[in-house]
XYZ file of C-alpha atoms in Angstrom:
701
model
C -17.595 3.148 -4.426
C -20.484 5.658 -4.488
C -20.062 8.735 -2.341
C -22.875 10.456 -0.455
C -23.014 13.277 -2.990
C -23.084 10.784 -5.890
C -25.978 8.897 -4.324
C -27.919 12.117 -3.718
C -27.357 13.293 -7.286
C -28.618 10.003 -8.707
C -31.670 9.773 -6.456
C -33.583 12.197 -8.695
C -34.178 9.550 -11.397
C -35.658 6.030 -11.219
C -32.931 3.400 -11.265
C -34.259 1.764 -14.445
C -33.782 5.055 -16.341
C -30.153 5.544 -15.383
C -27.822 4.879 -18.348
C -24.797 2.733 -17.640
C -21.994 5.174 -16.859
C -19.404 2.555 -17.831
C -20.909 1.551 -21.193
C -18.273 1.835 -23.932
C -20.710 3.609 -26.276
C -20.719 6.585 -23.882
C -17.022 7.303 -24.455
C -15.148 8.534 -27.500
C -11.724 7.096 -28.221
C -8.867 9.308 -27.107
C -6.667 8.827 -30.184
C -9.474 9.374 -32.700
C -10.524 12.511 -30.811
C -6.903 13.666 -30.984
C -6.971 13.203 -34.763
C -10.154 15.286 -34.958
C -8.396 18.143 -33.186
C -5.570 17.970 -35.727
C -8.172 18.114 -38.488
C -9.740 21.251 -36.989
C -6.275 22.828 -37.143
C -5.994 21.833 -40.807
C -9.352 23.439 -41.537
C -7.892 26.807 -40.502
C -5.900 26.648 -43.751
C -9.243 26.998 -45.570
C -10.507 29.873 -43.416
C -10.084 33.062 -45.420
C -10.470 35.223 -42.307
C -6.874 34.197 -41.509
C -4.100 35.914 -43.537
C -2.740 33.766 -46.350
C 0.734 33.036 -44.954
C -0.818 32.101 -41.616
C -3.164 29.720 -43.451
C -0.071 28.037 -44.892
C 1.418 27.898 -41.390
C -1.740 26.164 -40.101
C -1.212 23.569 -42.838
C 2.348 23.103 -41.549
C 1.194 22.929 -37.909
C -1.117 20.083 -38.927
C 1.968 18.238 -40.222
C 3.875 18.911 -36.999
C 0.917 17.704 -34.916
C 0.589 14.552 -37.009
C 4.322 13.869 -36.660
C 4.023 13.920 -32.876
C 0.819 11.853 -33.007
C 2.655 9.081 -34.864
C 5.868 9.412 -32.836
C 4.066 9.073 -29.497
C 0.474 7.845 -29.750
C 0.728 5.420 -32.690
C 4.143 4.281 -31.481
C 2.649 3.520 -28.068
C -0.101 1.365 -29.573
C 2.439 -0.549 -31.658
C 4.568 -1.075 -28.557
C 1.565 -2.527 -26.714
C 1.090 -5.081 -29.474
C 4.802 -5.809 -29.848
C 5.212 -6.714 -26.182
C 1.778 -8.230 -25.586
C 0.682 -5.444 -23.219
C -2.540 -4.561 -24.998
C -4.914 -2.418 -22.954
C -8.431 -1.236 -23.676
C -9.780 2.177 -22.745
C -13.337 3.053 -21.679
C -14.372 3.086 -25.368
C -13.565 -0.645 -25.689
C -11.377 -0.472 -28.828
C -8.463 -2.921 -29.018
C -5.092 -1.583 -30.255
C -5.313 -3.491 -33.556
C -8.807 -2.120 -34.258
C -7.662 1.331 -33.309
C -4.569 1.261 -35.532
C -6.737 0.279 -38.507
C -9.154 3.141 -37.822
C -6.302 5.611 -37.257
C -4.806 4.596 -40.601
C -8.117 5.087 -42.403
C -8.755 8.515 -40.871
C -5.150 9.746 -41.125
C -4.921 8.765 -44.800
C -8.071 10.776 -45.537
C -6.836 13.811 -43.594
C -3.370 13.803 -45.157
C -4.818 13.403 -48.649
C -7.014 16.437 -47.957
C -4.011 18.363 -46.612
C -2.072 17.981 -49.868
C -5.195 18.814 -51.855
C -5.494 22.074 -49.868
C -1.803 22.823 -50.366
C -1.711 22.131 -54.104
C -5.128 23.372 -55.175
C -5.880 26.185 -52.711
C -2.843 27.623 -50.926
C -0.195 27.514 -53.669
C -2.550 29.023 -56.303
C -3.570 31.716 -53.794
C 0.095 32.516 -53.164
C 0.718 32.647 -56.914
C -1.971 35.330 -57.110
C -0.042 37.244 -54.444
C 3.128 36.945 -56.570
C 4.718 34.335 -54.268
C 5.945 31.451 -56.400
C 7.192 27.958 -55.591
C 9.198 27.524 -58.774
C 9.072 23.962 -60.129
C 12.009 22.387 -61.969
C 10.087 22.327 -65.225
C 9.552 26.101 -64.973
C 13.149 27.175 -64.275
C 14.487 29.704 -66.742
C 18.039 29.128 -68.069
C 19.321 31.754 -65.620
C 17.542 30.110 -62.702
C 18.772 26.649 -63.714
C 22.323 28.002 -63.867
C 21.981 29.589 -60.398
C 20.603 26.326 -58.970
C 23.511 24.405 -60.524
C 26.018 26.704 -58.800
C 24.099 26.488 -55.509
C 24.100 22.696 -55.754
C 27.848 22.607 -56.402
C 28.740 25.117 -53.685
C 26.224 24.366 -50.890
C 24.743 20.892 -51.382
C 27.324 18.636 -53.036
C 30.030 19.175 -50.371
C 27.740 17.980 -47.551
C 25.626 15.278 -49.236
C 26.733 11.694 -48.624
C 25.074 9.259 -51.090
C 25.107 5.616 -49.997
C 25.042 2.827 -52.576
C 23.328 -0.339 -51.400
C 25.335 -3.539 -51.779
C 26.612 -6.302 -49.445
C 29.329 -4.021 -48.022
C 27.005 -1.010 -47.785
C 23.876 -2.110 -45.937
C 20.829 0.103 -45.652
C 21.835 3.168 -43.588
C 20.301 4.012 -40.218
C 18.222 7.057 -41.081
C 17.386 9.753 -38.549
C 13.770 10.207 -37.453
C 11.770 12.480 -39.818
C 14.772 13.236 -42.028
C 14.344 13.916 -45.747
C 15.841 11.136 -47.869
C 15.855 9.975 -51.476
C 15.841 6.469 -52.871
C 17.613 6.423 -56.231
C 17.405 3.840 -59.038
C 20.718 3.436 -60.827
C 21.936 1.711 -63.956
C 25.529 0.902 -64.857
C 28.712 0.102 -62.942
C 30.693 2.348 -60.624
C 34.459 2.880 -60.510
C 34.947 -0.443 -58.681
C 32.806 -2.361 -61.149
C 29.914 -2.669 -58.700
C 26.404 -2.909 -60.113
C 24.365 -1.755 -57.141
C 21.147 -0.637 -58.824
C 20.005 1.356 -55.825
C 21.213 4.088 -53.476
C 20.004 6.229 -50.586
C 20.682 9.971 -50.421
C 20.023 11.536 -46.997
C 19.436 15.288 -47.288
C 21.664 17.046 -44.720
C 19.517 18.443 -41.917
C 21.677 21.574 -41.855
C 20.437 22.636 -45.285
C 17.294 24.771 -45.672
C 14.412 22.918 -47.313
C 13.298 26.080 -49.076
C 15.655 28.533 -50.795
C 14.863 32.004 -52.148
C 15.990 32.653 -55.719
C 17.790 35.985 -56.283
C 15.487 38.740 -57.504
C 17.732 39.597 -60.452
C 17.043 36.242 -62.162
C 13.280 36.372 -61.605
C 10.455 38.378 -63.105
C 9.319 40.016 -59.899
C 7.667 38.726 -56.772
C 9.035 36.226 -54.283
C 10.447 33.068 -55.857
C 11.225 29.991 -53.804
C 12.666 26.638 -54.776
C 12.597 23.370 -52.815
C 15.836 21.663 -51.777
C 14.271 18.411 -52.992
C 13.892 19.922 -56.490
C 17.575 20.878 -56.568
C 18.666 17.386 -55.489
C 16.328 15.784 -58.044
C 17.693 17.996 -60.808
C 21.320 17.134 -60.041
C 21.091 13.586 -58.702
C 23.269 12.327 -61.586
C 26.186 14.404 -60.236
C 26.112 12.296 -57.071
C 26.755 9.143 -59.130
C 29.283 10.049 -61.884
C 29.236 7.734 -64.879
C 26.003 6.021 -63.855
C 22.488 6.574 -65.136
C 19.923 7.809 -62.610
C 16.689 6.128 -63.685
C 14.609 7.578 -60.859
C 14.926 9.658 -57.690
C 12.116 9.683 -55.118
C 11.859 11.417 -51.766
C 10.757 9.589 -48.639
C 10.603 10.192 -44.889
C 10.433 7.762 -41.981
C 8.715 8.652 -38.705
C 10.046 6.698 -35.728
C 8.961 5.968 -32.172
C 10.201 9.050 -30.269
C 8.859 8.319 -26.790
C 11.372 7.911 -23.990
C 11.112 5.106 -21.455
C 12.977 5.633 -18.195
C 12.950 3.325 -15.191
C 11.624 4.678 -11.889
C 14.631 3.527 -9.826
C 17.307 5.549 -11.614
C 20.330 6.711 -9.665
C 21.031 9.594 -12.075
C 18.081 10.869 -14.120
C 20.138 13.346 -16.144
C 22.666 10.705 -17.281
C 19.946 8.220 -18.156
C 18.078 10.857 -20.138
C 21.164 11.801 -22.152
C 21.478 8.156 -23.178
C 17.815 7.858 -24.139
C 17.812 11.031 -26.266
C 20.108 9.382 -28.816
C 17.770 6.401 -29.139
C 14.852 8.725 -29.949
C 16.441 9.498 -33.315
C 16.541 5.813 -34.222
C 13.447 4.218 -32.659
C 11.246 1.701 -34.471
C 9.591 2.986 -37.628
C 5.895 3.832 -37.353
C 5.089 5.650 -40.631
C 6.616 5.877 -44.109
C 5.855 8.855 -46.362
C 6.899 8.558 -50.007
C 6.406 10.621 -53.139
C 3.303 9.381 -54.932
C 5.289 8.697 -58.126
C 7.618 6.240 -56.367
C 7.388 2.808 -58.085
C 5.700 -0.052 -56.216
C 8.877 -2.156 -56.059
C 10.778 0.662 -54.340
C 8.048 1.409 -51.808
C 7.804 -2.330 -51.133
C 11.561 -2.439 -50.578
C 11.387 0.450 -48.111
C 8.426 -1.013 -46.225
C 10.261 -4.314 -45.831
C 13.425 -2.547 -44.700
C 11.531 -0.636 -41.968
C 9.263 -3.508 -40.920
C 6.100 -1.689 -41.971
C 3.015 -2.597 -43.994
C 0.746 -0.813 -46.466
C -1.235 0.431 -43.466
C 1.738 2.607 -42.463
C 2.470 3.838 -46.012
C 1.448 7.403 -46.955
C 1.869 8.417 -50.610
C 1.956 12.216 -50.859
C 1.690 14.607 -53.784
C 4.296 17.162 -52.789
C 7.141 17.609 -50.286
C 7.214 14.889 -47.613
C 8.332 17.322 -44.925
C 5.688 20.077 -45.005
C 6.595 21.344 -41.543
C 9.667 23.002 -43.055
C 7.374 25.186 -45.213
C 6.944 27.387 -42.144
C 10.134 29.058 -43.392
C 7.997 30.963 -45.914
C 7.127 33.425 -43.158
C 10.780 34.448 -42.788
C 11.732 34.235 -46.497
C 8.907 36.461 -47.702
C 8.479 40.038 -46.449
C 4.726 40.377 -46.781
C 3.252 41.791 -43.556
C -0.042 42.256 -45.408
C -0.356 38.455 -45.577
C 0.288 37.786 -41.879
C -1.466 38.677 -38.635
C -1.156 42.320 -37.679
C 0.960 43.004 -34.612
C -0.347 44.191 -31.278
C 1.064 45.495 -28.018
C 0.127 43.347 -24.999
C -1.322 45.450 -22.211
C 0.246 46.041 -18.808
C -2.369 46.600 -16.080
C -2.459 50.119 -14.628
C -1.937 48.657 -11.155
C 1.596 47.641 -12.161
C 2.386 50.662 -14.333
C 1.693 52.991 -11.408
C 4.072 51.238 -9.009
C 7.843 51.350 -9.331
C 8.236 48.291 -7.126
C 6.070 45.392 -8.283
C 5.827 43.918 -4.773
C 3.977 47.053 -3.634
C 1.391 46.559 -6.380
C 0.908 42.851 -5.600
C 0.609 43.497 -1.873
C -2.143 46.019 -2.561
C -4.234 43.598 -4.682
C -3.594 40.301 -6.504
C -2.891 40.682 -10.220
C -4.366 38.376 -12.864
C -2.942 38.458 -16.381
C -4.321 36.752 -19.485
C -1.515 36.156 -21.976
C -0.887 36.943 -24.773
C -3.405 39.805 -24.626
C -1.704 41.027 -21.459
C 2.050 41.159 -21.266
C 4.263 38.434 -19.833
C 6.751 41.168 -18.889
C 5.348 41.629 -15.329
C 6.202 37.984 -14.592
C 9.760 38.536 -15.829
C 9.968 41.819 -13.861
C 8.731 39.973 -10.776
C 11.883 37.840 -10.930
C 14.220 40.598 -12.128
C 13.292 42.869 -9.250
C 13.537 39.965 -6.823
C 17.059 39.217 -8.088
C 18.236 42.773 -7.415
C 16.160 43.546 -4.310
C 18.372 43.364 -1.164
C 15.263 42.529 0.889
C 14.642 39.308 -1.089
C 16.232 36.300 0.586
C 15.093 33.322 -1.480
C 13.544 32.415 -4.848
C 12.093 29.049 -5.807
C 10.674 28.175 -9.202
C 9.466 25.232 -11.274
C 10.655 25.107 -14.885
C 8.983 22.866 -17.483
C 9.458 24.551 -20.856
C 11.497 27.732 -20.607
C 14.421 27.933 -23.000
C 18.035 28.082 -21.867
C 18.493 31.682 -23.049
C 15.340 33.155 -21.532
C 15.130 36.288 -19.398
C 13.610 34.146 -16.642
C 16.763 32.041 -16.520
C 18.989 35.135 -16.582
C 17.097 36.552 -13.583
C 17.517 33.319 -11.601
C 21.248 33.233 -12.332
C 21.586 36.912 -11.433
C 19.842 36.259 -8.093
C 22.161 33.343 -7.317
C 25.258 35.390 -8.137
C 24.023 38.083 -5.773
C 24.007 35.564 -2.938
C 20.303 34.780 -2.740
C 19.064 31.260 -2.059
C 17.757 30.180 -5.463
C 16.207 26.772 -6.157
C 14.947 25.600 -9.555
C 12.873 22.436 -9.951
C 13.496 21.473 -13.583
C 11.413 18.848 -15.344
C 13.990 17.170 -17.551
C 11.357 14.979 -19.213
C 9.290 17.782 -20.805
C 8.687 16.002 -24.099
C 10.926 17.201 -26.969
C 12.518 19.819 -24.687
C 14.690 17.329 -22.799
C 18.007 18.307 -24.402
C 17.347 22.014 -23.870
C 16.401 21.397 -20.236
C 19.615 19.457 -19.635
C 21.564 22.447 -20.950
C 19.433 24.763 -18.827
C 20.178 22.748 -15.696
C 23.913 22.965 -16.369
C 23.839 26.739 -16.852
C 21.868 27.293 -13.656
C 24.147 25.058 -11.622
C 27.227 26.895 -12.883
C 25.677 30.158 -11.633
C 25.097 28.725 -8.163
C 21.403 27.825 -8.456
C 20.335 24.699 -6.547
C 18.832 22.472 -9.255
C 16.397 19.669 -8.425
C 14.889 17.310 -11.006
C 11.536 16.862 -9.265
C 10.216 13.422 -8.408
C 11.092 10.379 -10.522
C 7.883 8.872 -11.888
C 5.929 12.140 -11.582
C 6.541 14.925 -14.071
C 6.587 18.331 -12.407
C 4.091 20.239 -14.521
C 2.973 22.823 -11.913
C 3.871 26.453 -12.687
C 5.000 28.148 -9.469
C 7.338 30.882 -8.279
C 7.889 31.643 -4.604
C 9.761 34.761 -3.463
C 10.623 35.288 0.202
C 11.155 38.942 1.137
C 11.959 40.645 4.446
C 9.507 43.458 5.183
C 9.344 45.413 8.460
C 11.323 42.755 10.282
C 9.116 39.868 9.101
C 9.285 37.436 6.206
C 6.662 37.932 3.495
C 5.954 35.458 0.690
C 4.957 36.415 -2.849
C 3.845 33.848 -5.437
C 3.237 33.465 -9.114
C 0.933 30.649 -10.213
C 0.132 29.998 -13.852
C -1.635 27.753 -16.327
C 1.216 27.908 -18.862
C 4.968 27.665 -19.151
C 7.681 30.165 -18.235
C 8.511 30.606 -21.900
C 8.295 34.132 -23.317
C 7.779 32.800 -26.865
C 4.858 30.626 -25.820
C 3.397 33.552 -23.872
C 2.982 35.369 -27.208
C 1.235 32.418 -28.858
C -0.610 30.547 -26.058
C -3.501 31.824 -23.979
C -2.663 31.405 -20.283
C -3.521 32.955 -16.944
C -0.903 34.272 -14.518
C -1.743 35.102 -10.902
C 0.628 37.277 -8.845
C -0.371 37.261 -5.182
C 0.835 38.102 -1.682
C -1.872 35.978 -0.027
C -0.342 34.417 3.098
C -2.204 31.109 2.776
C -1.218 30.712 -0.880
C 2.379 31.544 -0.009
C 2.377 28.943 2.746
C 0.872 26.327 0.401
C 3.411 26.976 -2.344
C 6.233 26.813 0.193
C 4.995 23.393 1.355
C 4.799 22.131 -2.229
C 8.395 23.148 -2.835
C 9.348 21.325 0.375
C 7.721 18.180 -1.007
C 9.482 18.538 -4.353
C 12.970 19.234 -3.004
C 12.934 17.222 0.211
C 11.490 13.992 1.583
C 8.582 13.316 3.890
C 4.818 12.871 4.123
C 2.427 15.040 2.099
C 1.863 18.267 4.002
C -1.565 19.729 4.713
C -2.427 22.341 2.073
C -5.019 25.044 2.783
C -6.030 26.571 -0.539
C -4.352 24.763 -3.411
C -5.434 21.452 -4.912
C -2.391 19.485 -5.962
C -1.842 16.323 -7.954
C -1.184 13.522 -7.430
C -2.685 13.941 -3.931
C -5.846 16.066 -3.752
C -6.626 17.575 -7.164
C -8.474 14.596 -8.655
C -10.528 13.985 -5.512
C -11.409 17.653 -4.980
C -12.363 18.192 -8.622
C -14.849 15.314 -8.478
C -16.170 16.547 -5.129
C -16.804 20.006 -6.577
C -18.617 18.529 -9.583
C -20.738 16.287 -7.313
C -21.456 19.215 -4.995
C -22.731 21.186 -7.973
C -24.986 18.244 -8.840
C -26.767 18.797 -5.529
C -27.838 22.210 -6.858
C -29.833 20.489 -9.610
C -31.039 22.908 -12.286
C -29.552 25.793 -10.275
C -26.074 24.338 -10.764
C -23.644 25.568 -13.395
C -20.233 24.175 -14.369
C -17.854 25.654 -16.932
C -14.567 23.879 -17.543
C -12.022 25.222 -20.009
C -9.262 22.697 -20.527
C -7.146 21.233 -23.292
C -8.271 17.624 -22.923
C -10.844 15.505 -21.072
C -10.042 11.802 -20.888
C -10.132 10.788 -17.204
C -13.104 8.374 -16.762
C -14.031 9.305 -13.178
C -14.225 13.001 -14.033
C -16.365 12.162 -17.075
C -18.697 10.042 -14.936
C -18.997 12.898 -12.413
C -19.965 15.285 -15.239
C -22.535 12.760 -16.477
C -24.024 12.631 -12.968
C -24.169 16.421 -12.808
C -25.893 16.621 -16.187
C -28.404 13.973 -15.126
C -29.163 16.021 -12.007
C -30.009 19.024 -14.205
C -26.758 21.006 -13.911
C -25.867 23.132 -16.935
C -22.414 21.870 -17.960
C -20.462 23.870 -20.538
C -17.110 22.450 -21.582
C -14.585 24.408 -23.650
C -12.088 21.724 -24.660
C -9.479 22.606 -27.235
C -8.370 19.098 -28.106
C -9.228 15.595 -26.955
C -12.678 14.921 -25.497
C -13.746 11.386 -24.576
C -17.091 12.515 -23.107
C -20.106 12.065 -25.387
C -22.509 15.027 -25.104
C -26.216 15.062 -25.900
C -26.992 11.451 -24.910
C -30.617 11.255 -23.640
C -30.726 10.590 -19.925
C -26.973 10.892 -19.585
C -25.530 14.101 -21.007
C -28.509 16.125 -22.235
C -27.255 19.164 -20.330
C -23.633 18.966 -21.460
C -22.350 21.075 -24.348
C -18.790 20.759 -25.644
C -17.033 23.274 -27.857
C -13.494 23.690 -29.167
C -11.949 27.084 -29.945
C -9.335 27.149 -32.724
C -7.809 30.428 -33.836
C -4.745 32.621 -34.032
C -3.628 31.706 -30.508
C -3.359 28.225 -29.030
C -5.990 27.992 -26.307
C -4.097 26.770 -23.251
C -5.862 28.174 -20.169
C -7.286 25.656 -17.708
C -10.207 27.006 -15.680
C -12.771 25.251 -13.463
C -15.865 27.352 -12.745
C -18.657 26.324 -10.347
C -21.750 28.558 -10.072
C -22.783 27.051 -6.713
C -26.144 28.770 -6.665
C -24.737 32.263 -7.078
C -21.717 31.737 -4.792
C -19.314 31.175 -7.651
C -15.930 29.527 -7.210
C -13.198 29.868 -9.824
C -9.986 27.858 -10.059
C -7.166 28.101 -12.586
C -4.873 25.139 -13.045
C -1.823 23.691 -14.734
C -3.739 20.415 -15.158
C -6.044 19.025 -17.795
C -8.621 16.362 -16.911
C -6.392 13.494 -18.003
C -5.076 10.474 -16.117
C -1.482 11.599 -16.605
C -2.185 15.072 -15.162
C -4.305 14.016 -12.220
C -2.481 10.806 -11.248
C 1.068 10.894 -12.600
C 2.189 14.517 -12.439
C 2.808 17.265 -9.930
C 0.057 19.764 -10.778
C -1.612 22.686 -9.037
C -5.075 24.241 -9.155
C -5.341 27.607 -7.438
C -8.439 29.578 -6.438
C -9.186 33.038 -7.792
C -10.557 34.412 -4.506
C -10.670 38.079 -5.383
C -14.295 38.739 -6.428
C -13.345 41.240 -9.122
C -10.809 38.865 -10.670
C -13.158 35.874 -10.411
C -15.848 37.858 -12.218
C -13.311 38.817 -14.860
C -12.487 35.113 -15.467
C -16.183 34.278 -15.690
C -16.608 37.077 -18.243
C -13.725 35.662 -20.300
C -15.404 32.243 -20.255
C -18.697 33.773 -21.389
C -16.847 35.358 -24.312
C -15.664 31.919 -25.423
C -19.162 30.493 -25.019
C -20.610 33.257 -27.205
C -18.109 32.639 -30.047
C -19.978 31.930 -33.286
C -17.184 31.592 -35.837
C -13.969 30.210 -34.260
C -15.794 27.561 -32.248
C -16.681 23.975 -33.123
C -19.515 22.087 -31.380
C -19.086 18.400 -30.553
C -22.130 16.354 -31.577
C -23.473 13.170 -29.965
C -22.207 11.138 -32.954
C -18.641 12.427 -32.457
C -18.611 14.940 -35.314
C -17.526 18.544 -34.769
C -19.579 21.237 -36.521
C -18.183 24.739 -36.885
C -20.457 27.464 -35.585
C -21.444 30.340 -37.836
C -23.452 33.514 -37.208
C -27.196 33.164 -37.600
C -29.210 35.395 -39.892
C -28.792 38.980 -38.767
C -26.109 38.073 -36.190
C -22.723 39.742 -36.059
C -19.558 37.655 -36.226
C -18.245 37.062 -32.729
C -14.686 35.722 -32.664
C -13.680 35.263 -29.020
C -9.946 35.758 -29.525
C -10.482 38.928 -31.559
C -12.867 40.279 -28.920
C -10.380 39.592 -26.121
C -7.628 41.174 -28.203
C -9.687 44.334 -28.644
C -10.918 44.384 -25.048
C -7.632 43.758 -23.239
C -5.045 45.441 -25.438
C -7.121 48.649 -25.540
C -6.187 49.431 -21.926
């Protein structure tokens, strides 16, 4: 159905010139766009402006991202085909077509990853006197030390499993390191098995530092896989080990919970075990593994050559992140910095006094997350504070935030925590968190079944001069101090009465029952956010060439939002999209998206802020949000977008956005054909790295 604003926006062009907004060629595929983001992360390993150890870490992050891509996205496509529930997105690709294309692209990317590791990163680390010592290069003293380490640390916990009729193929844990071993001879019982599986204990480090006194200087590291290879014959006394090859199986790790559960926590505990043993979706094997053995493994896991990845190096590269802690080389890592604390807070002993005077906007990690923690700490101890309510998505059971909530409850305050148990891969930690909070007297609510609670909100009710006053924190990121040092996110601390009333009503909806309450300032999913976002885009379209939209989000996949942006572009609005990851919108299409430019910023920090900016002919409106422009965020989650009403703060956000748009070295431009091209300074231009500029600008306070 076309709204009045849509019709007005489209009236500027003759009907015969209007491209079909629903045509599949005007949409990129979500999964292939996701893979492109992972590739941009991998390319950071080649960027010599990053310190060397951090380049290695980017290579590892690519592995971690690809693991999750297969565990969730590829697994979901395979599930569609398995159960005959195939669906087609706006791009028109069927699951079978998509899986073939994913396999082609992923094989190319992973091949390039190992090429970068073996031919760029490891040689560069050798030049810095950091050595990954291969078995063939062990000195007699090193070989002797490895033998003792194997006997003392590895042999007692390794459990080799011979394959025969009474020892069927073991059930291997998702993403665990394993070895398939070819054997010759008979064991003590006269069995001639010919084959065995050796699971590497997950408790053992995958990378071990050799003692300095048996090395010729530098940092010397040896892989667990090398030690097991070297001593595999000790696992099978009296038998000949003809070959030992590492492999790793990635399984479906998504959780499926029914909407009509009586006890979400109990159901989730049951599902978490199944995650470790879901259907196989990818098999990684050492590239020297014989064909007959890889064929055996593929058959055992129900996979085909399409799901087979032969790799030249360790199959579990994510564990190479340990290099950062094993090697003391601060010259090869990012230099530290001290996040700033705004003067407004530093000058006030009581944070509520500062917030009441003027709202406070923080941009993490450049500005400290400590004021958010202090906001809760002071509330816990303040005798004038009566109640605290907070949503928790990813936090960590041992965080200072959690300690403050428990302290408040022990002091007799009314404390309510809305915990999202289904925060992917943090479910077990959130179950533990819920238990700890409940033991301290916190009222714990698990949100709404069927709708993940992704909004980031704190509400503090305080008695001041005989009246109740509400203070709020609203954010674009999680209440996780570790993430706040690595992710870019906005935090708003405010004493605005209307915002306080809105947040209070949202907590009522989350913890109680009843109709959706009327909200004054906030947009909230799944009720008003999607509708209001499209209305704001369509309203900007009415401004024509005087309109200006900037959206900084992590992903853009929702078709109606994309169509609204196409309409705005067609009406002449300048649309600038800063999208870190997935983008299904195709920019630069004549007559459709000529005025849309899409860029992705990849750097030291994970770009995580969500901002919607509307120029509105000089009357700018700025919103920060917990939500990306995705179906799941706008339709199937509890999300919040909040206005930045203060003119000074709104201008500050706009300035931050302009910094990202001016980036000419950490930014990648999306082309009409789907390729991303990295920007570089023009002749005579200075390098402008947005994250470095923000670091210098904000931490210099």
